[in-house]
mmCIF file of C-alpha atoms in Angstrom:
data_model
loop_
_atom_site.group_PDB
_atom_site.id
_atom_site.type_symbol
_atom_site.label_atom_id
_atom_site.label_comp_id
_atom_site.label_asym_id
_atom_site.label_seq_id
_atom_site.Cartn_x
_atom_site.Cartn_y
_atom_site.Cartn_z
ATOM 1 C CA UNK A 218 -57.253 -2.015 6.592
ATOM 2 C CA UNK A 219 -56.656 -4.276 3.603
ATOM 3 C CA UNK A 220 -53.834 -4.392 1.098
ATOM 4 C CA UNK A 221 -55.115 -2.796 -2.121
ATOM 5 C CA UNK A 222 -55.357 -5.140 -5.092
ATOM 6 C CA UNK A 223 -55.433 -2.504 -7.820
ATOM 7 C CA UNK A 224 -52.389 -0.814 -9.260
ATOM 8 C CA UNK A 225 -52.207 2.951 -9.197
ATOM 9 C CA UNK A 226 -49.917 5.806 -10.127
ATOM 10 C CA UNK A 227 -46.193 5.106 -10.492
ATOM 11 C CA UNK A 228 -43.858 7.767 -11.846
ATOM 12 C CA UNK A 229 -46.786 9.784 -13.146
ATOM 13 C CA UNK A 230 -48.315 6.982 -15.218
ATOM 14 C CA UNK A 231 -51.347 4.815 -14.561
ATOM 15 C CA UNK A 232 -50.468 1.134 -14.545
ATOM 16 C CA UNK A 233 -54.001 -0.238 -14.267
ATOM 17 C CA UNK A 234 -57.691 0.679 -14.219
ATOM 18 C CA UNK A 235 -57.968 3.510 -11.735
ATOM 19 C CA UNK A 236 -55.716 5.597 -9.556
ATOM 20 C CA UNK A 237 -55.976 5.965 -5.816
ATOM 21 C CA UNK A 238 -58.052 9.053 -4.998
ATOM 22 C CA UNK A 239 -55.458 10.904 -2.942
ATOM 23 C CA UNK A 240 -57.956 13.675 -2.182
ATOM 24 C CA UNK A 241 -59.193 11.387 0.593
ATOM 25 C CA UNK A 242 -55.694 10.709 1.916
ATOM 26 C CA UNK A 243 -54.577 12.953 4.794
ATOM 27 C CA UNK A 244 -51.327 14.843 4.354
ATOM 28 C CA UNK A 245 -48.390 13.411 6.232
ATOM 29 C CA UNK A 246 -47.519 14.742 9.649
ATOM 30 C CA UNK A 247 -43.940 15.832 9.662
ATOM 31 C CA UNK A 248 -41.271 16.239 10.209
ATOM 32 C CA UNK A 249 -42.138 14.576 13.492
ATOM 33 C CA UNK A 250 -40.019 13.566 16.461
ATOM 34 C CA UNK A 251 -40.135 10.584 18.794
ATOM 35 C CA UNK A 252 -38.106 9.707 21.847
ATOM 36 C CA UNK A 253 -36.414 6.309 21.799
ATOM 37 C CA UNK A 254 -34.737 5.715 25.169
ATOM 38 C CA UNK A 255 -33.677 9.326 25.533
ATOM 39 C CA UNK A 256 -32.754 9.859 21.864
ATOM 40 C CA UNK A 257 -34.787 12.353 19.825
ATOM 41 C CA UNK A 258 -35.386 10.825 16.396
ATOM 42 C CA UNK A 259 -36.778 12.833 13.471
ATOM 43 C CA UNK A 260 -38.914 11.250 10.759
ATOM 44 C CA UNK A 261 -41.568 11.765 8.106
ATOM 45 C CA UNK A 262 -44.783 9.753 8.167
ATOM 46 C CA UNK A 263 -46.682 9.635 4.875
ATOM 47 C CA UNK A 264 -49.844 7.559 4.555
ATOM 48 C CA UNK A 265 -50.314 6.659 8.214
ATOM 49 C CA UNK A 266 -53.785 5.285 7.383
ATOM 50 C CA UNK A 267 -52.032 2.378 5.629
ATOM 51 C CA UNK A 268 -50.536 1.223 8.920
ATOM 52 C CA UNK A 269 -50.569 -2.466 7.956
ATOM 53 C CA UNK A 270 -48.376 -1.787 4.891
ATOM 54 C CA UNK A 271 -45.381 0.058 6.303
ATOM 55 C CA UNK A 272 -42.128 0.802 4.491
ATOM 56 C CA UNK A 273 -39.151 2.141 6.461
ATOM 57 C CA UNK A 274 -36.709 4.295 4.485
ATOM 58 C CA UNK A 275 -33.211 4.656 5.936
ATOM 59 C CA UNK A 276 -30.428 6.706 4.285
ATOM 60 C CA UNK A 277 -26.738 6.894 3.430
ATOM 61 C CA UNK A 278 -24.033 8.832 5.269
ATOM 62 C CA UNK A 279 -24.269 11.965 3.114
ATOM 63 C CA UNK A 280 -28.049 11.963 3.034
ATOM 64 C CA UNK A 281 -31.126 12.151 5.267
ATOM 65 C CA UNK A 282 -34.898 11.681 5.355
ATOM 66 C CA UNK A 283 -35.165 14.830 3.220
ATOM 67 C CA UNK A 284 -33.830 13.034 0.146
ATOM 68 C CA UNK A 285 -36.776 10.619 0.114
ATOM 69 C CA UNK A 286 -39.099 13.621 0.175
ATOM 70 C CA UNK A 287 -37.123 15.470 -2.487
ATOM 71 C CA UNK A 288 -37.133 12.665 -5.079
ATOM 72 C CA UNK A 289 -40.780 11.830 -4.416
ATOM 73 C CA UNK A 290 -40.453 8.365 -2.858
ATOM 74 C CA UNK A 291 -42.676 9.297 0.076
ATOM 75 C CA UNK A 292 -45.420 10.513 -2.257
ATOM 76 C CA UNK A 293 -45.156 7.498 -4.571
ATOM 77 C CA UNK A 294 -45.457 5.055 -1.670
ATOM 78 C CA UNK A 295 -48.469 6.829 -0.211
ATOM 79 C CA UNK A 296 -50.185 7.090 -3.604
ATOM 80 C CA UNK A 297 -49.750 3.337 -3.999
ATOM 81 C CA UNK A 298 -51.301 2.592 -0.612
ATOM 82 C CA UNK A 299 -48.270 2.256 1.661
ATOM 83 C CA UNK A 300 -47.262 3.961 4.866
ATOM 84 C CA UNK A 301 -43.806 5.465 4.303
ATOM 85 C CA UNK A 302 -41.565 6.218 7.270
ATOM 86 C CA UNK A 303 -38.403 8.150 6.352
ATOM 87 C CA UNK A 304 -36.164 8.480 9.383
ATOM 88 C CA UNK A 305 -33.025 10.428 10.203
ATOM 89 C CA UNK A 306 -30.711 7.803 11.681
ATOM 90 C CA UNK A 307 -29.133 8.606 15.075
ATOM 91 C CA UNK A 308 -26.456 11.254 14.703
ATOM 92 C CA UNK A 309 -27.685 12.366 11.272
ATOM 93 C CA UNK A 310 -30.050 15.089 10.112
ATOM 94 C CA UNK A 311 -32.279 16.168 12.983
ATOM 95 C CA UNK A 312 -31.786 13.043 15.109
ATOM 96 C CA UNK A 313 -29.613 12.886 18.199
ATOM 97 C CA UNK A 314 -26.622 10.506 18.446
ATOM 98 C CA UNK A 315 -26.753 7.067 20.028
ATOM 99 C CA UNK A 316 -24.455 8.225 22.810
ATOM 100 C CA UNK A 317 -27.521 9.557 24.604
ATOM 101 C CA UNK A 318 -28.954 6.071 25.145
ATOM 102 C CA UNK A 319 -27.900 3.180 27.353
ATOM 103 C CA UNK A 320 -30.195 0.624 25.683
ATOM 104 C CA UNK A 321 -30.416 1.519 21.993
ATOM 105 C CA UNK A 322 -27.506 0.701 19.688
ATOM 106 C CA UNK A 323 -26.891 0.475 15.960
ATOM 107 C CA UNK A 324 -27.688 -3.231 16.215
ATOM 108 C CA UNK A 325 -31.184 -2.814 17.704
ATOM 109 C CA UNK A 326 -32.241 0.651 16.526
ATOM 110 C CA UNK A 327 -34.498 -0.634 13.726
ATOM 111 C CA UNK A 328 -36.249 -3.000 16.124
ATOM 112 C CA UNK A 329 -36.756 -0.147 18.616
ATOM 113 C CA UNK A 330 -38.126 2.108 15.853
ATOM 114 C CA UNK A 331 -40.606 -0.537 14.679
ATOM 115 C CA UNK A 332 -41.854 -1.041 18.213
ATOM 116 C CA UNK A 333 -42.060 2.671 19.038
ATOM 117 C CA UNK A 334 -44.074 3.539 15.911
ATOM 118 C CA UNK A 335 -46.102 0.309 15.991
ATOM 119 C CA UNK A 336 -45.131 -0.524 12.411
ATOM 120 C CA UNK A 337 -46.100 -4.191 12.567
ATOM 121 C CA UNK A 338 -44.178 -6.187 9.946
ATOM 122 C CA UNK A 339 -42.612 -3.572 7.641
ATOM 123 C CA UNK A 340 -40.440 -3.611 4.549
ATOM 124 C CA UNK A 341 -36.996 -2.147 5.217
ATOM 125 C CA UNK A 342 -35.137 -0.031 2.625
ATOM 126 C CA UNK A 343 -31.468 0.447 3.459
ATOM 127 C CA UNK A 344 -29.051 2.345 1.207
ATOM 128 C CA UNK A 345 -25.294 2.464 1.780
ATOM 129 C CA UNK A 346 -24.284 3.397 5.358
ATOM 130 C CA UNK A 347 -27.652 2.355 6.746
ATOM 131 C CA UNK A 348 -26.721 -1.250 6.070
ATOM 132 C CA UNK A 349 -24.957 -1.099 9.430
ATOM 133 C CA UNK A 350 -28.370 -0.535 11.031
ATOM 134 C CA UNK A 351 -30.389 -2.777 8.720
ATOM 135 C CA UNK A 352 -28.359 -5.965 8.467
ATOM 136 C CA UNK A 353 -28.492 -6.690 12.233
ATOM 137 C CA UNK A 354 -32.299 -6.371 12.001
ATOM 138 C CA UNK A 355 -32.448 -8.630 8.944
ATOM 139 C CA UNK A 356 -30.632 -11.409 10.790
ATOM 140 C CA UNK A 357 -32.203 -10.753 14.204
ATOM 141 C CA UNK A 358 -34.280 -13.440 15.890
ATOM 142 C CA UNK A 359 -36.527 -10.772 17.419
ATOM 143 C CA UNK A 360 -37.203 -8.494 14.419
ATOM 144 C CA UNK A 361 -39.817 -9.582 11.866
ATOM 145 C CA UNK A 362 -39.705 -7.970 8.423
ATOM 146 C CA UNK A 363 -41.987 -8.431 5.421
ATOM 147 C CA UNK A 364 -39.152 -7.731 3.002
ATOM 148 C CA UNK A 365 -35.756 -6.093 2.624
ATOM 149 C CA UNK A 366 -34.543 -3.688 -0.061
ATOM 150 C CA UNK A 367 -30.766 -3.234 0.323
ATOM 151 C CA UNK A 368 -29.411 -0.522 -1.975
ATOM 152 C CA UNK A 369 -25.666 -1.229 -2.177
ATOM 153 C CA UNK A 370 -25.422 -1.315 1.629
ATOM 154 C CA UNK A 371 -22.265 -1.326 3.706
ATOM 155 C CA UNK A 372 -21.584 -4.064 6.270
ATOM 156 C CA UNK A 373 -22.519 -6.809 3.803
ATOM 157 C CA UNK A 374 -19.429 -8.792 4.775
ATOM 158 C CA UNK A 375 -20.393 -8.772 8.459
ATOM 159 C CA UNK A 376 -22.196 -12.034 7.678
ATOM 160 C CA UNK A 377 -21.038 -15.077 5.759
ATOM 161 C CA UNK A 378 -22.183 -16.402 2.412
ATOM 162 C CA UNK A 379 -23.741 -19.366 4.211
ATOM 163 C CA UNK A 380 -25.777 -16.994 6.390
ATOM 164 C CA UNK A 381 -27.083 -15.188 3.317
ATOM 165 C CA UNK A 382 -27.870 -18.528 1.691
ATOM 166 C CA UNK A 383 -30.013 -19.349 4.716
ATOM 167 C CA UNK A 384 -31.913 -16.043 4.768
ATOM 168 C CA UNK A 385 -35.660 -16.675 4.526
ATOM 169 C CA UNK A 386 -36.919 -13.244 3.505
ATOM 170 C CA UNK A 387 -38.074 -11.607 0.239
ATOM 171 C CA UNK A 388 -35.189 -9.400 -0.927
ATOM 172 C CA UNK A 389 -34.790 -6.835 -3.698
ATOM 173 C CA UNK A 390 -31.106 -5.902 -4.072
ATOM 174 C CA UNK A 391 -30.555 -2.659 -5.988
ATOM 175 C CA UNK A 392 -27.248 -1.159 -7.095
ATOM 176 C CA UNK A 393 -25.785 1.174 -9.685
ATOM 177 C CA UNK A 394 -24.030 -0.063 -12.799
ATOM 178 C CA UNK A 395 -21.132 2.309 -12.072
ATOM 179 C CA UNK A 396 -20.897 1.617 -8.342
ATOM 180 C CA UNK A 397 -17.359 0.278 -8.562
ATOM 181 C CA UNK A 398 -16.901 0.171 -4.788
ATOM 182 C CA UNK A 399 -19.884 -1.986 -3.758
ATOM 183 C CA UNK A 400 -21.215 -3.696 -6.890
ATOM 184 C CA UNK A 401 -18.967 -6.753 -6.534
ATOM 185 C CA UNK A 402 -19.931 -7.268 -2.871
ATOM 186 C CA UNK A 403 -23.635 -6.942 -3.658
ATOM 187 C CA UNK A 404 -23.429 -9.528 -6.408
ATOM 188 C CA UNK A 405 -21.271 -11.938 -4.406
ATOM 189 C CA UNK A 406 -23.079 -11.829 -1.058
ATOM 190 C CA UNK A 407 -26.659 -10.761 -1.761
ATOM 191 C CA UNK A 408 -26.790 -12.726 -4.991
ATOM 192 C CA UNK A 409 -26.852 -16.027 -3.057
ATOM 193 C CA UNK A 410 -30.026 -15.204 -1.109
ATOM 194 C CA UNK A 411 -32.760 -17.661 -2.170
ATOM 195 C CA UNK A 412 -35.213 -15.971 -4.560
ATOM 196 C CA UNK A 413 -33.439 -12.597 -4.455
ATOM 197 C CA UNK A 414 -34.379 -10.075 -7.147
ATOM 198 C CA UNK A 415 -31.278 -8.231 -8.385
ATOM 199 C CA UNK A 416 -31.771 -4.869 -10.094
ATOM 200 C CA UNK A 417 -29.016 -2.793 -11.701
ATOM 201 C CA UNK A 418 -29.741 0.895 -12.325
ATOM 202 C CA UNK A 419 -28.039 1.539 -15.706
ATOM 203 C CA UNK A 420 -25.284 4.145 -15.699
ATOM 204 C CA UNK A 421 -25.872 5.014 -12.039
ATOM 205 C CA UNK A 422 -23.221 5.543 -9.324
ATOM 206 C CA UNK A 423 -23.410 4.449 -5.681
ATOM 207 C CA UNK A 424 -26.573 6.417 -4.672
ATOM 208 C CA UNK A 425 -28.367 4.946 -7.690
ATOM 209 C CA UNK A 426 -31.911 5.767 -6.553
ATOM 210 C CA UNK A 427 -31.062 9.468 -6.752
ATOM 211 C CA UNK A 428 -29.746 9.074 -10.303
ATOM 212 C CA UNK A 429 -32.963 7.595 -11.722
ATOM 213 C CA UNK A 430 -35.909 8.093 -9.330
ATOM 214 C CA UNK A 431 -38.485 7.023 -11.933
ATOM 215 C CA UNK A 432 -36.875 3.615 -12.440
ATOM 216 C CA UNK A 433 -36.225 3.286 -8.704
ATOM 217 C CA UNK A 434 -39.887 3.899 -7.891
ATOM 218 C CA UNK A 435 -41.078 1.444 -10.531
ATOM 219 C CA UNK A 436 -38.760 -1.304 -9.265
ATOM 220 C CA UNK A 437 -39.669 -0.674 -5.625
ATOM 221 C CA UNK A 438 -43.444 -0.641 -6.168
ATOM 222 C CA UNK A 439 -43.323 -3.774 -8.295
ATOM 223 C CA UNK A 440 -41.436 -5.584 -5.543
ATOM 224 C CA UNK A 441 -43.878 -4.417 -2.875
ATOM 225 C CA UNK A 442 -46.843 -5.630 -4.898
ATOM 226 C CA UNK A 443 -45.332 -9.097 -5.065
ATOM 227 C CA UNK A 444 -45.476 -9.226 -1.262
ATOM 228 C CA UNK A 445 -49.284 -9.092 -1.208
#
């Protein structure tokens, strides 16, 4: 399958000549469950026919895969020709805790998920708490990502400014204007990544994507298109 060159529907509006005919796109299968080294992990899979253009959606501590469905991110990604995987992280939502595994940890969960679902080289979206799962994958020698979209993630300070300066990966850093807890860290640490795109959601708190889904979807899709 090839990466589509035309732009389609974002936030209800057409951004170029013609929209993707979603009548030919199968409905997602989900919620589904997979077993990763004895841990049952729940996830949604929208747009599985776009398997070479995968986007993994993690979540914050007070949220789950259901929030990506509720605000329409799964639909927007599929309509734009991407495979969207929204997962309940271990111990959250419908997924079992990491204590049930001897091999899988917070540090290698993303890598194990990519391998189990055969996601190739995906883009990783990691809001808030999920930074603890995402950042080890971003800096891993064995995990290959096409891009990273940190949304005011925790665990930013687990790596040094010099390590971020040496990160060779397309990055879109998103955060809320009124996120007084994490905004400074995002700007200080993620702002030094070469070529990083920084996006502030005006007037938004910490879970900024929930505050303005239309702007969030526009920013995300525009970033993904630049990875073609």
